[in-house]
Amino acid sequence: MYKLAIDYHTHTRYSHGRGTILDNVEAARAKELKSIAITDHGFRHFLFGITYSDIKKMRDEVTLLNQRFSDIDVLLGVESNLISLDGDIDIPDEYLGFFDVILMGFHLGARPASFRDGKERIIKNVMDKLGLMHIDELRERNTNAVIRALERHPISILTHPGAKIDIDSRKLAKAATLHCTALEINSSHGYMNLEHVKIALEEGASFAITSDAHTPDQVGDFKRGIEIAKAAGVPPCRIINSIEYIDLHKKGKKLR
Ligand SMILES: [Zn+2]
Ligand SMILES: [Zn+2]
């Protein structure tokens, strides 16, 4: 059984979650997690994205909660959006420093960087998902866009790879390993799926099992992600939020 101590992916009312930051933190404390990241959607997410003025408020709330609770470490993160074929994300460089952890995912609800990006990234992917049109290079284009983003930005975790777009999982896993980006196994919707996890495991990737909680009661619910990781045979030391991984790195065993 995996023992997971950190939930790196949770939403609050700052995007489309139901609880406050405090609600999520209280839920994490009740489950005895050591740490929780608040990761609402990036600026260009349609209707649900955080605003520039939210960042300061969120940072102040997180600072206060860290002062108030000694049993948990609260991180301010963001689930940024991939918004162009060249790997642009919707958090400008000058704002990256406001966050403790940067996640990135592909979401259909994110405003693209340009009309061309919108046409390529959204319309064609939707057509492909619906089975109305298949474009040979679509998978390669999607994969290259995600890899460009990993090269260009300090992304700690790639959320739900393969969930909304067709992607070359082996090529992606190689790039994620190279850039030290963990691949998410999302307990809410089960992506990455078992087949993709097995491929990524062969390529040396690390994983993060998250709740992607949108309500406080879902915080720390890793059940589905654990089932997938277990079925794929992922060792706990390859899961960045497992007790084993945290202890290994804290004690510096890797260096011995
Ligand atoms: Zn997402
Ligand atoms: Zn999310």
PDB file of N, CA and C in Angstrom, residues 36-127:
ATOM      1  N   ILE A  36      -0.062  20.478   1.439  1.00  0.00           N
ATOM      2  CA  ILE A  36      -1.105  20.577   0.409  1.00  0.00           C
ATOM      3  C   ILE A  36      -0.773  21.760  -0.494  1.00  0.00           C
ATOM      4  N   ALA A  37      -1.003  21.588  -1.783  1.00  0.00           N
ATOM      5  CA  ALA A  37      -0.842  22.710  -2.712  1.00  0.00           C
ATOM      6  C   ALA A  37      -2.218  23.173  -3.174  1.00  0.00           C
ATOM      7  N   ILE A  38      -2.371  24.492  -3.216  1.00  0.00           N
ATOM      8  CA  ILE A  38      -3.600  25.098  -3.742  1.00  0.00           C
ATOM      9  C   ILE A  38      -3.290  25.455  -5.191  1.00  0.00           C
ATOM     10  N   THR A  39      -3.978  24.791  -6.114  1.00  0.00           N
ATOM     11  CA  THR A  39      -3.582  24.932  -7.520  1.00  0.00           C
ATOM     12  C   THR A  39      -4.785  25.269  -8.387  1.00  0.00           C
ATOM     13  N   ASP A  40      -5.230  26.514  -8.290  1.00  0.00           N
ATOM     14  CA  ASP A  40      -6.363  26.908  -9.131  1.00  0.00           C
ATOM     15  C   ASP A  40      -5.886  27.170 -10.565  1.00  0.00           C
ATOM     16  N   HIS A  41      -6.858  27.349 -11.467  1.00  0.00           N
ATOM     17  CA  HIS A  41      -6.527  27.429 -12.893  1.00  0.00           C
ATOM     18  C   HIS A  41      -5.841  28.744 -13.269  1.00  0.00           C
ATOM     19  N   GLY A  42      -4.992  28.660 -14.294  1.00  0.00           N
ATOM     20  CA  GLY A  42      -4.221  29.809 -14.772  1.00  0.00           C
ATOM     21  C   GLY A  42      -5.095  30.929 -15.319  1.00  0.00           C
ATOM     22  N   PHE A  43      -4.451  32.054 -15.613  1.00  0.00           N
ATOM     23  CA  PHE A  43      -5.143  33.298 -15.958  1.00  0.00           C
ATOM     24  C   PHE A  43      -6.084  33.199 -17.165  1.00  0.00           C
ATOM     25  N   ARG A  44      -5.729  32.385 -18.139  1.00  0.00           N
ATOM     26  CA  ARG A  44      -6.529  32.380 -19.369  1.00  0.00           C
ATOM     27  C   ARG A  44      -7.588  31.297 -19.401  1.00  0.00           C
ATOM     28  N   HIS A  45      -7.817  30.661 -18.270  1.00  0.00           N
ATOM     29  CA  HIS A  45      -8.859  29.637 -18.245  1.00  0.00           C
ATOM     30  C   HIS A  45     -10.217  30.331 -18.301  1.00  0.00           C
ATOM     31  N   PHE A  46     -11.029  29.929 -19.268  1.00  0.00           N
ATOM     32  CA  PHE A  46     -12.315  30.573 -19.508  1.00  0.00           C
ATOM     33  C   PHE A  46     -13.207  30.494 -18.258  1.00  0.00           C
ATOM     34  N   LEU A  47     -13.656  31.627 -17.779  1.00  0.00           N
ATOM     35  CA  LEU A  47     -14.514  31.789 -16.592  1.00  0.00           C
ATOM     36  C   LEU A  47     -13.866  31.411 -15.263  1.00  0.00           C
ATOM     37  N   PHE A  48     -13.033  30.362 -15.250  1.00  0.00           N
ATOM     38  CA  PHE A  48     -12.553  29.846 -13.967  1.00  0.00           C
ATOM     39  C   PHE A  48     -11.123  30.245 -13.614  1.00  0.00           C
ATOM     40  N   GLY A  49     -10.447  30.954 -14.499  1.00  0.00           N
ATOM     41  CA  GLY A  49      -9.052  31.285 -14.223  1.00  0.00           C
ATOM     42  C   GLY A  49      -8.912  32.291 -13.082  1.00  0.00           C
ATOM     43  N   ILE A  50      -7.805  32.209 -12.354  1.00  0.00           N
ATOM     44  CA  ILE A  50      -7.542  33.213 -11.312  1.00  0.00           C
ATOM     45  C   ILE A  50      -7.234  34.551 -11.994  1.00  0.00           C
ATOM     46  N   THR A  51      -7.387  35.633 -11.259  1.00  0.00           N
ATOM     47  CA  THR A  51      -7.044  36.945 -11.804  1.00  0.00           C
ATOM     48  C   THR A  51      -5.710  37.383 -11.205  1.00  0.00           C
ATOM     49  N   TYR A  52      -5.133  38.415 -11.807  1.00  0.00           N
ATOM     50  CA  TYR A  52      -3.853  38.901 -11.302  1.00  0.00           C
ATOM     51  C   TYR A  52      -4.004  39.398  -9.861  1.00  0.00           C
ATOM     52  N   SER A  53      -5.140  40.008  -9.558  1.00  0.00           N
ATOM     53  CA  SER A  53      -5.304  40.526  -8.187  1.00  0.00           C
ATOM     54  C   SER A  53      -5.540  39.398  -7.174  1.00  0.00           C
ATOM     55  N   ASP A  54      -5.995  38.247  -7.641  1.00  0.00           N
ATOM     56  CA  ASP A  54      -6.187  37.113  -6.720  1.00  0.00           C
ATOM     57  C   ASP A  54      -4.860  36.651  -6.116  1.00  0.00           C
ATOM     58  N   ILE A  55      -3.785  36.775  -6.890  1.00  0.00           N
ATOM     59  CA  ILE A  55      -2.524  36.160  -6.437  1.00  0.00           C
ATOM     60  C   ILE A  55      -2.101  36.686  -5.080  1.00  0.00           C
ATOM     61  N   LYS A  56      -2.176  38.006  -4.909  1.00  0.00           N
ATOM     62  CA  LYS A  56      -1.711  38.575  -3.643  1.00  0.00           C
ATOM     63  C   LYS A  56      -2.593  38.096  -2.488  1.00  0.00           C
ATOM     64  N   LYS A  57      -3.914  38.091  -2.739  1.00  0.00           N
ATOM     65  CA  LYS A  57      -4.843  37.623  -1.703  1.00  0.00           C
ATOM     66  C   LYS A  57      -4.550  36.172  -1.330  1.00  0.00           C
ATOM     67  N   MET A  58      -4.327  35.362  -2.360  1.00  0.00           N
ATOM     68  CA  MET A  58      -4.074  33.933  -2.116  1.00  0.00           C
ATOM     69  C   MET A  58      -2.773  33.757  -1.340  1.00  0.00           C
ATOM     70  N   ARG A  59      -1.751  34.516  -1.740  1.00  0.00           N
ATOM     71  CA  ARG A  59      -0.451  34.422  -1.069  1.00  0.00           C
ATOM     72  C   ARG A  59      -0.574  34.829   0.396  1.00  0.00           C
ATOM     73  N   ASP A  60      -1.346  35.891   0.662  1.00  0.00           N
ATOM     74  CA  ASP A  60      -1.537  36.337   2.047  1.00  0.00           C
ATOM     75  C   ASP A  60      -2.258  35.261   2.871  1.00  0.00           C
ATOM     76  N   GLU A  61      -3.284  34.659   2.283  1.00  0.00           N
ATOM     77  CA  GLU A  61      -4.017  33.600   3.002  1.00  0.00           C
ATOM     78  C   GLU A  61      -3.106  32.420   3.310  1.00  0.00           C
ATOM     79  N   VAL A  62      -2.293  32.044   2.329  1.00  0.00           N
ATOM     80  CA  VAL A  62      -1.384  30.900   2.513  1.00  0.00           C
ATOM     81  C   VAL A  62      -0.354  31.209   3.601  1.00  0.00           C
ATOM     82  N   THR A  63       0.169  32.431   3.595  1.00  0.00           N
ATOM     83  CA  THR A  63       1.153  32.815   4.620  1.00  0.00           C
ATOM     84  C   THR A  63       0.526  32.732   6.017  1.00  0.00           C
ATOM     85  N   LEU A  64      -0.686  33.255   6.140  1.00  0.00           N
ATOM     86  CA  LEU A  64      -1.365  33.212   7.450  1.00  0.00           C
ATOM     87  C   LEU A  64      -1.606  31.787   7.925  1.00  0.00           C
ATOM     88  N   LEU A  65      -2.014  30.932   6.997  1.00  0.00           N
ATOM     89  CA  LEU A  65      -2.288  29.539   7.383  1.00  0.00           C
ATOM     90  C   LEU A  65      -1.009  28.816   7.784  1.00  0.00           C
ATOM     91  N   ASN A  66       0.091  29.143   7.122  1.00  0.00           N
ATOM     92  CA  ASN A  66       1.368  28.522   7.507  1.00  0.00           C
ATOM     93  C   ASN A  66       1.811  28.989   8.894  1.00  0.00           C
ATOM     94  N   GLN A  67       1.445  30.237   9.237  1.00  0.00           N
ATOM     95  CA  GLN A  67       1.771  30.728  10.590  1.00  0.00           C
ATOM     96  C   GLN A  67       0.867  30.065  11.632  1.00  0.00           C
ATOM     97  N   ARG A  68      -0.366  29.836  11.222  1.00  0.00           N
ATOM     98  CA  ARG A  68      -1.359  29.311  12.166  1.00  0.00           C
ATOM     99  C   ARG A  68      -1.188  27.812  12.457  1.00  0.00           C
ATOM    100  N   PHE A  69      -0.847  27.040  11.435  1.00  0.00           N
ATOM    101  CA  PHE A  69      -0.760  25.583  11.624  1.00  0.00           C
ATOM    102  C   PHE A  69       0.686  25.108  11.530  1.00  0.00           C
ATOM    103  N   SER A  70       1.105  24.355  12.550  1.00  0.00           N
ATOM    104  CA  SER A  70       2.483  23.849  12.501  1.00  0.00           C
ATOM    105  C   SER A  70       2.539  22.421  11.962  1.00  0.00           C
ATOM    106  N   ASP A  71       1.357  21.796  11.798  1.00  0.00           N
ATOM    107  CA  ASP A  71       1.364  20.391  11.373  1.00  0.00           C
ATOM    108  C   ASP A  71       1.230  20.218   9.861  1.00  0.00           C
ATOM    109  N   ILE A  72       1.153  21.319   9.121  1.00  0.00           N
ATOM    110  CA  ILE A  72       1.007  21.182   7.664  1.00  0.00           C
ATOM    111  C   ILE A  72       1.710  22.340   6.959  1.00  0.00           C
ATOM    112  N   ASP A  73       2.240  22.020   5.784  1.00  0.00           N
ATOM    113  CA  ASP A  73       2.908  23.025   4.971  1.00  0.00           C
ATOM    114  C   ASP A  73       1.978  23.347   3.792  1.00  0.00           C
ATOM    115  N   VAL A  74       1.564  24.603   3.688  1.00  0.00           N
ATOM    116  CA  VAL A  74       0.628  24.978   2.616  1.00  0.00           C
ATOM    117  C   VAL A  74       1.415  25.653   1.493  1.00  0.00           C
ATOM    118  N   LEU A  75       1.238  25.145   0.281  1.00  0.00           N
ATOM    119  CA  LEU A  75       1.946  25.698  -0.875  1.00  0.00           C
ATOM    120  C   LEU A  75       0.959  26.435  -1.773  1.00  0.00           C
ATOM    121  N   LEU A  76       1.407  27.558  -2.312  1.00  0.00           N
ATOM    122  CA  LEU A  76       0.588  28.218  -3.330  1.00  0.00           C
ATOM    123  C   LEU A  76       1.102  27.782  -4.699  1.00  0.00           C
ATOM    124  N   GLY A  77       0.237  27.096  -5.416  1.00  0.00           N
ATOM    125  CA  GLY A  77       0.601  26.636  -6.752  1.00  0.00           C
ATOM    126  C   GLY A  77      -0.393  27.165  -7.766  1.00  0.00           C
ATOM    127  N   VAL A  78      -0.269  26.689  -8.993  1.00  0.00           N
ATOM    128  CA  VAL A  78      -1.233  27.063 -10.035  1.00  0.00           C
ATOM    129  C   VAL A  78      -1.264  25.922 -11.055  1.00  0.00           C
ATOM    130  N   GLU A  79      -2.447  25.645 -11.592  1.00  0.00           N
ATOM    131  CA  GLU A  79      -2.539  24.685 -12.701  1.00  0.00           C
ATOM    132  C   GLU A  79      -2.596  25.526 -13.981  1.00  0.00           C
ATOM    133  N   SER A  80      -1.433  25.762 -14.532  1.00  0.00           N
ATOM    134  CA  SER A  80      -1.363  26.629 -15.710  1.00  0.00           C
ATOM    135  C   SER A  80      -1.855  25.880 -16.945  1.00  0.00           C
ATOM    136  N   ASN A  81      -2.142  26.669 -17.972  1.00  0.00           N
ATOM    137  CA  ASN A  81      -2.660  26.109 -19.225  1.00  0.00           C
ATOM    138  C   ASN A  81      -1.643  26.226 -20.337  1.00  0.00           C
ATOM    139  N   LEU A  82      -1.562  25.183 -21.128  1.00  0.00           N
ATOM    140  CA  LEU A  82      -0.779  25.246 -22.366  1.00  0.00           C
ATOM    141  C   LEU A  82      -1.611  26.046 -23.366  1.00  0.00           C
ATOM    142  N   ILE A  83      -1.029  27.127 -23.914  1.00  0.00           N
ATOM    143  CA  ILE A  83      -1.865  27.977 -24.779  1.00  0.00           C
ATOM    144  C   ILE A  83      -1.309  28.179 -26.185  1.00  0.00           C
ATOM    145  N   SER A  84      -0.188  27.539 -26.522  1.00  0.00           N
ATOM    146  CA  SER A  84       0.276  27.671 -27.912  1.00  0.00           C
ATOM    147  C   SER A  84       1.042  26.438 -28.342  1.00  0.00           C
ATOM    148  N   LEU A  85       1.235  26.336 -29.638  1.00  0.00           N
ATOM    149  CA  LEU A  85       1.979  25.197 -30.185  1.00  0.00           C
ATOM    150  C   LEU A  85       3.455  25.285 -29.833  1.00  0.00           C
ATOM    151  N   ASP A  86       3.892  26.493 -29.460  1.00  0.00           N
ATOM    152  CA  ASP A  86       5.300  26.651 -29.113  1.00  0.00           C
ATOM    153  C   ASP A  86       5.530  26.506 -27.596  1.00  0.00           C
ATOM    154  N   GLY A  87       4.542  25.994 -26.898  1.00  0.00           N
ATOM    155  CA  GLY A  87       4.732  25.714 -25.471  1.00  0.00           C
ATOM    156  C   GLY A  87       4.527  26.896 -24.546  1.00  0.00           C
ATOM    157  N   ASP A  88       3.855  27.961 -25.015  1.00  0.00           N
ATOM    158  CA  ASP A  88       3.544  29.062 -24.091  1.00  0.00           C
ATOM    159  C   ASP A  88       2.542  28.575 -23.052  1.00  0.00           C
ATOM    160  N   ILE A  89       2.672  29.120 -21.830  1.00  0.00           N
ATOM    161  CA  ILE A  89       1.669  28.840 -20.800  1.00  0.00           C
ATOM    162  C   ILE A  89       1.038  30.170 -20.366  1.00  0.00           C
ATOM    163  N   ASP A  90      -0.068  30.092 -19.638  1.00  0.00           N
ATOM    164  CA  ASP A  90      -0.795  31.328 -19.325  1.00  0.00           C
ATOM    165  C   ASP A  90      -0.339  31.976 -18.013  1.00  0.00           C
ATOM    166  N   ILE A  91       0.892  31.710 -17.601  1.00  0.00           N
ATOM    167  CA  ILE A  91       1.483  32.439 -16.478  1.00  0.00           C
ATOM    168  C   ILE A  91       2.738  33.125 -17.024  1.00  0.00           C
ATOM    169  N   PRO A  92       2.688  34.453 -17.184  1.00  0.00           N
ATOM    170  CA  PRO A  92       3.866  35.144 -17.711  1.00  0.00           C
ATOM    171  C   PRO A  92       5.070  34.941 -16.786  1.00  0.00           C
ATOM    172  N   ASP A  93       6.266  34.962 -17.375  1.00  0.00           N
ATOM    173  CA  ASP A  93       7.496  34.686 -16.609  1.00  0.00           C
ATOM    174  C   ASP A  93       7.590  35.500 -15.323  1.00  0.00           C
ATOM    175  N   GLU A  94       7.200  36.776 -15.409  1.00  0.00           N
ATOM    176  CA  GLU A  94       7.369  37.642 -14.231  1.00  0.00           C
ATOM    177  C   GLU A  94       6.440  37.257 -13.080  1.00  0.00           C
ATOM    178  N   TYR A  95       5.473  36.390 -13.339  1.00  0.00           N
ATOM    179  CA  TYR A  95       4.565  35.949 -12.266  1.00  0.00           C
ATOM    180  C   TYR A  95       4.935  34.576 -11.701  1.00  0.00           C
ATOM    181  N   LEU A  96       5.851  33.888 -12.339  1.00  0.00           N
ATOM    182  CA  LEU A  96       6.170  32.520 -11.903  1.00  0.00           C
ATOM    183  C   LEU A  96       6.662  32.492 -10.457  1.00  0.00           C
ATOM    184  N   GLY A  97       7.408  33.542 -10.078  1.00  0.00           N
ATOM    185  CA  GLY A  97       8.001  33.607  -8.746  1.00  0.00           C
ATOM    186  C   GLY A  97       6.982  33.705  -7.616  1.00  0.00           C
ATOM    187  N   PHE A  98       5.733  34.036  -7.941  1.00  0.00           N
ATOM    188  CA  PHE A  98       4.714  34.125  -6.896  1.00  0.00           C
ATOM    189  C   PHE A  98       4.271  32.736  -6.408  1.00  0.00           C
ATOM    190  N   PHE A  99       4.609  31.722  -7.175  1.00  0.00           N
ATOM    191  CA  PHE A  99       4.091  30.389  -6.856  1.00  0.00           C
ATOM    192  C   PHE A  99       5.191  29.465  -6.335  1.00  0.00           C
ATOM    193  N   ASP A 100       4.795  28.563  -5.420  1.00  0.00           N
ATOM    194  CA  ASP A 100       5.739  27.580  -4.882  1.00  0.00           C
ATOM    195  C   ASP A 100       5.862  26.379  -5.810  1.00  0.00           C
ATOM    196  N   VAL A 101       4.807  26.119  -6.557  1.00  0.00           N
ATOM    197  CA  VAL A 101       4.828  24.947  -7.436  1.00  0.00           C
ATOM    198  C   VAL A 101       3.960  25.239  -8.669  1.00  0.00           C
ATOM    199  N   ILE A 102       4.520  24.897  -9.842  1.00  0.00           N
ATOM    200  CA  ILE A 102       3.790  25.152 -11.095  1.00  0.00           C
ATOM    201  C   ILE A 102       3.369  23.820 -11.706  1.00  0.00           C
ATOM    202  N   LEU A 103       2.077  23.683 -11.927  1.00  0.00           N
ATOM    203  CA  LEU A 103       1.543  22.526 -12.647  1.00  0.00           C
ATOM    204  C   LEU A 103       1.129  23.020 -14.028  1.00  0.00           C
ATOM    205  N   MET A 104       1.097  22.140 -14.986  1.00  0.00           N
ATOM    206  CA  MET A 104       0.573  22.552 -16.295  1.00  0.00           C
ATOM    207  C   MET A 104      -0.275  21.431 -16.873  1.00  0.00           C
ATOM    208  N   GLY A 105      -1.378  21.835 -17.497  1.00  0.00           N
ATOM    209  CA  GLY A 105      -2.229  20.846 -18.142  1.00  0.00           C
ATOM    210  C   GLY A 105      -2.817  21.411 -19.421  1.00  0.00           C
ATOM    211  N   PHE A 106      -3.413  20.540 -20.197  1.00  0.00           N
ATOM    212  CA  PHE A 106      -4.115  20.978 -21.390  1.00  0.00           C
ATOM    213  C   PHE A 106      -5.602  21.018 -21.066  1.00  0.00           C
ATOM    214  N   HIS A 107      -6.230  22.189 -21.270  1.00  0.00           N
ATOM    215  CA  HIS A 107      -7.659  22.334 -20.997  1.00  0.00           C
ATOM    216  C   HIS A 107      -8.320  23.001 -22.186  1.00  0.00           C
ATOM    217  N   LEU A 108      -9.436  22.464 -22.593  1.00  0.00           N
ATOM    218  CA  LEU A 108     -10.122  23.056 -23.748  1.00  0.00           C
ATOM    219  C   LEU A 108     -10.670  24.435 -23.423  1.00  0.00           C
ATOM    220  N   GLY A 109     -10.878  24.722 -22.145  1.00  0.00           N
ATOM    221  CA  GLY A 109     -11.445  26.007 -21.754  1.00  0.00           C
ATOM    222  C   GLY A 109     -10.441  27.141 -21.635  1.00  0.00           C
ATOM    223  N   ALA A 110      -9.215  26.935 -22.125  1.00  0.00           N
ATOM    224  CA  ALA A 110      -8.217  28.006 -21.996  1.00  0.00           C
ATOM    225  C   ALA A 110      -8.129  28.811 -23.285  1.00  0.00           C
ATOM    226  N   ARG A 111      -8.102  30.141 -23.150  1.00  0.00           N
ATOM    227  CA  ARG A 111      -7.996  30.993 -24.330  1.00  0.00           C
ATOM    228  C   ARG A 111      -6.623  30.833 -24.962  1.00  0.00           C
ATOM    229  N   PRO A 112      -6.554  30.470 -26.241  1.00  0.00           N
ATOM    230  CA  PRO A 112      -5.256  30.284 -26.887  1.00  0.00           C
ATOM    231  C   PRO A 112      -4.506  31.604 -27.075  1.00  0.00           C
ATOM    232  N   ALA A 113      -3.204  31.492 -27.349  1.00  0.00           N
ATOM    233  CA  ALA A 113      -2.375  32.687 -27.492  1.00  0.00           C
ATOM    234  C   ALA A 113      -2.698  33.444 -28.778  1.00  0.00           C
ATOM    235  N   SER A 114      -3.157  32.755 -29.829  1.00  0.00           N
ATOM    236  CA  SER A 114      -3.463  33.430 -31.092  1.00  0.00           C
ATOM    237  C   SER A 114      -4.563  32.648 -31.812  1.00  0.00           C
ATOM    238  N   PHE A 115      -5.093  33.241 -32.880  1.00  0.00           N
ATOM    239  CA  PHE A 115      -6.128  32.554 -33.646  1.00  0.00           C
ATOM    240  C   PHE A 115      -5.602  31.235 -34.211  1.00  0.00           C
ATOM    241  N   ARG A 116      -4.371  31.274 -34.709  1.00  0.00           N
ATOM    242  CA  ARG A 116      -3.781  30.064 -35.284  1.00  0.00           C
ATOM    243  C   ARG A 116      -3.683  28.956 -34.225  1.00  0.00           C
ATOM    244  N   ASP A 117      -3.226  29.345 -33.026  1.00  0.00           N
ATOM    245  CA  ASP A 117      -3.107  28.361 -31.948  1.00  0.00           C
ATOM    246  C   ASP A 117      -4.485  27.803 -31.596  1.00  0.00           C
ATOM    247  N   GLY A 118      -5.490  28.674 -31.609  1.00  0.00           N
ATOM    248  CA  GLY A 118      -6.844  28.232 -31.284  1.00  0.00           C
ATOM    249  C   GLY A 118      -7.335  27.222 -32.292  1.00  0.00           C
ATOM    250  N   LYS A 119      -7.120  27.535 -33.556  1.00  0.00           N
ATOM    251  CA  LYS A 119      -7.579  26.653 -34.627  1.00  0.00           C
ATOM    252  C   LYS A 119      -6.876  25.294 -34.525  1.00  0.00           C
ATOM    253  N   GLU A 120      -5.567  25.355 -34.390  1.00  0.00           N
ATOM    254  CA  GLU A 120      -4.779  24.124 -34.355  1.00  0.00           C
ATOM    255  C   GLU A 120      -5.046  23.319 -33.091  1.00  0.00           C
ATOM    256  N   ARG A 121      -5.103  24.045 -31.970  1.00  0.00           N
ATOM    257  CA  ARG A 121      -5.072  23.382 -30.677  1.00  0.00           C
ATOM    258  C   ARG A 121      -6.451  22.930 -30.218  1.00  0.00           C
ATOM    259  N   ILE A 122      -7.425  23.756 -30.476  1.00  0.00           N
ATOM    260  CA  ILE A 122      -8.741  23.438 -29.928  1.00  0.00           C
ATOM    261  C   ILE A 122      -9.641  22.760 -30.959  1.00  0.00           C
ATOM    262  N   ILE A 123      -9.885  23.452 -32.067  1.00  0.00           N
ATOM    263  CA  ILE A 123     -10.877  22.919 -33.009  1.00  0.00           C
ATOM    264  C   ILE A 123     -10.484  21.521 -33.488  1.00  0.00           C
ATOM    265  N   LYS A 124      -9.239  21.385 -33.915  1.00  0.00           N
ATOM    266  CA  LYS A 124      -8.836  20.092 -34.463  1.00  0.00           C
ATOM    267  C   LYS A 124      -8.842  18.993 -33.403  1.00  0.00           C
ATOM    268  N   ASN A 125      -8.449  19.350 -32.168  1.00  0.00           N
ATOM    269  CA  ASN A 125      -8.463  18.343 -31.103  1.00  0.00           C
ATOM    270  C   ASN A 125      -9.879  17.909 -30.754  1.00  0.00           C
ATOM    271  N   VAL A 126     -10.808  18.862 -30.792  1.00  0.00           N
ATOM    272  CA  VAL A 126     -12.204  18.518 -30.496  1.00  0.00           C
ATOM    273  C   VAL A 126     -12.751  17.606 -31.593  1.00  0.00           C
ATOM    274  N   MET A 127     -12.465  17.970 -32.831  1.00  0.00           N
ATOM    275  CA  MET A 127     -12.928  17.157 -33.964  1.00  0.00           C
ATOM    276  C   MET A 127     -12.373  15.737 -33.856  1.00  0.00           C
TER     277      MET A 127
END
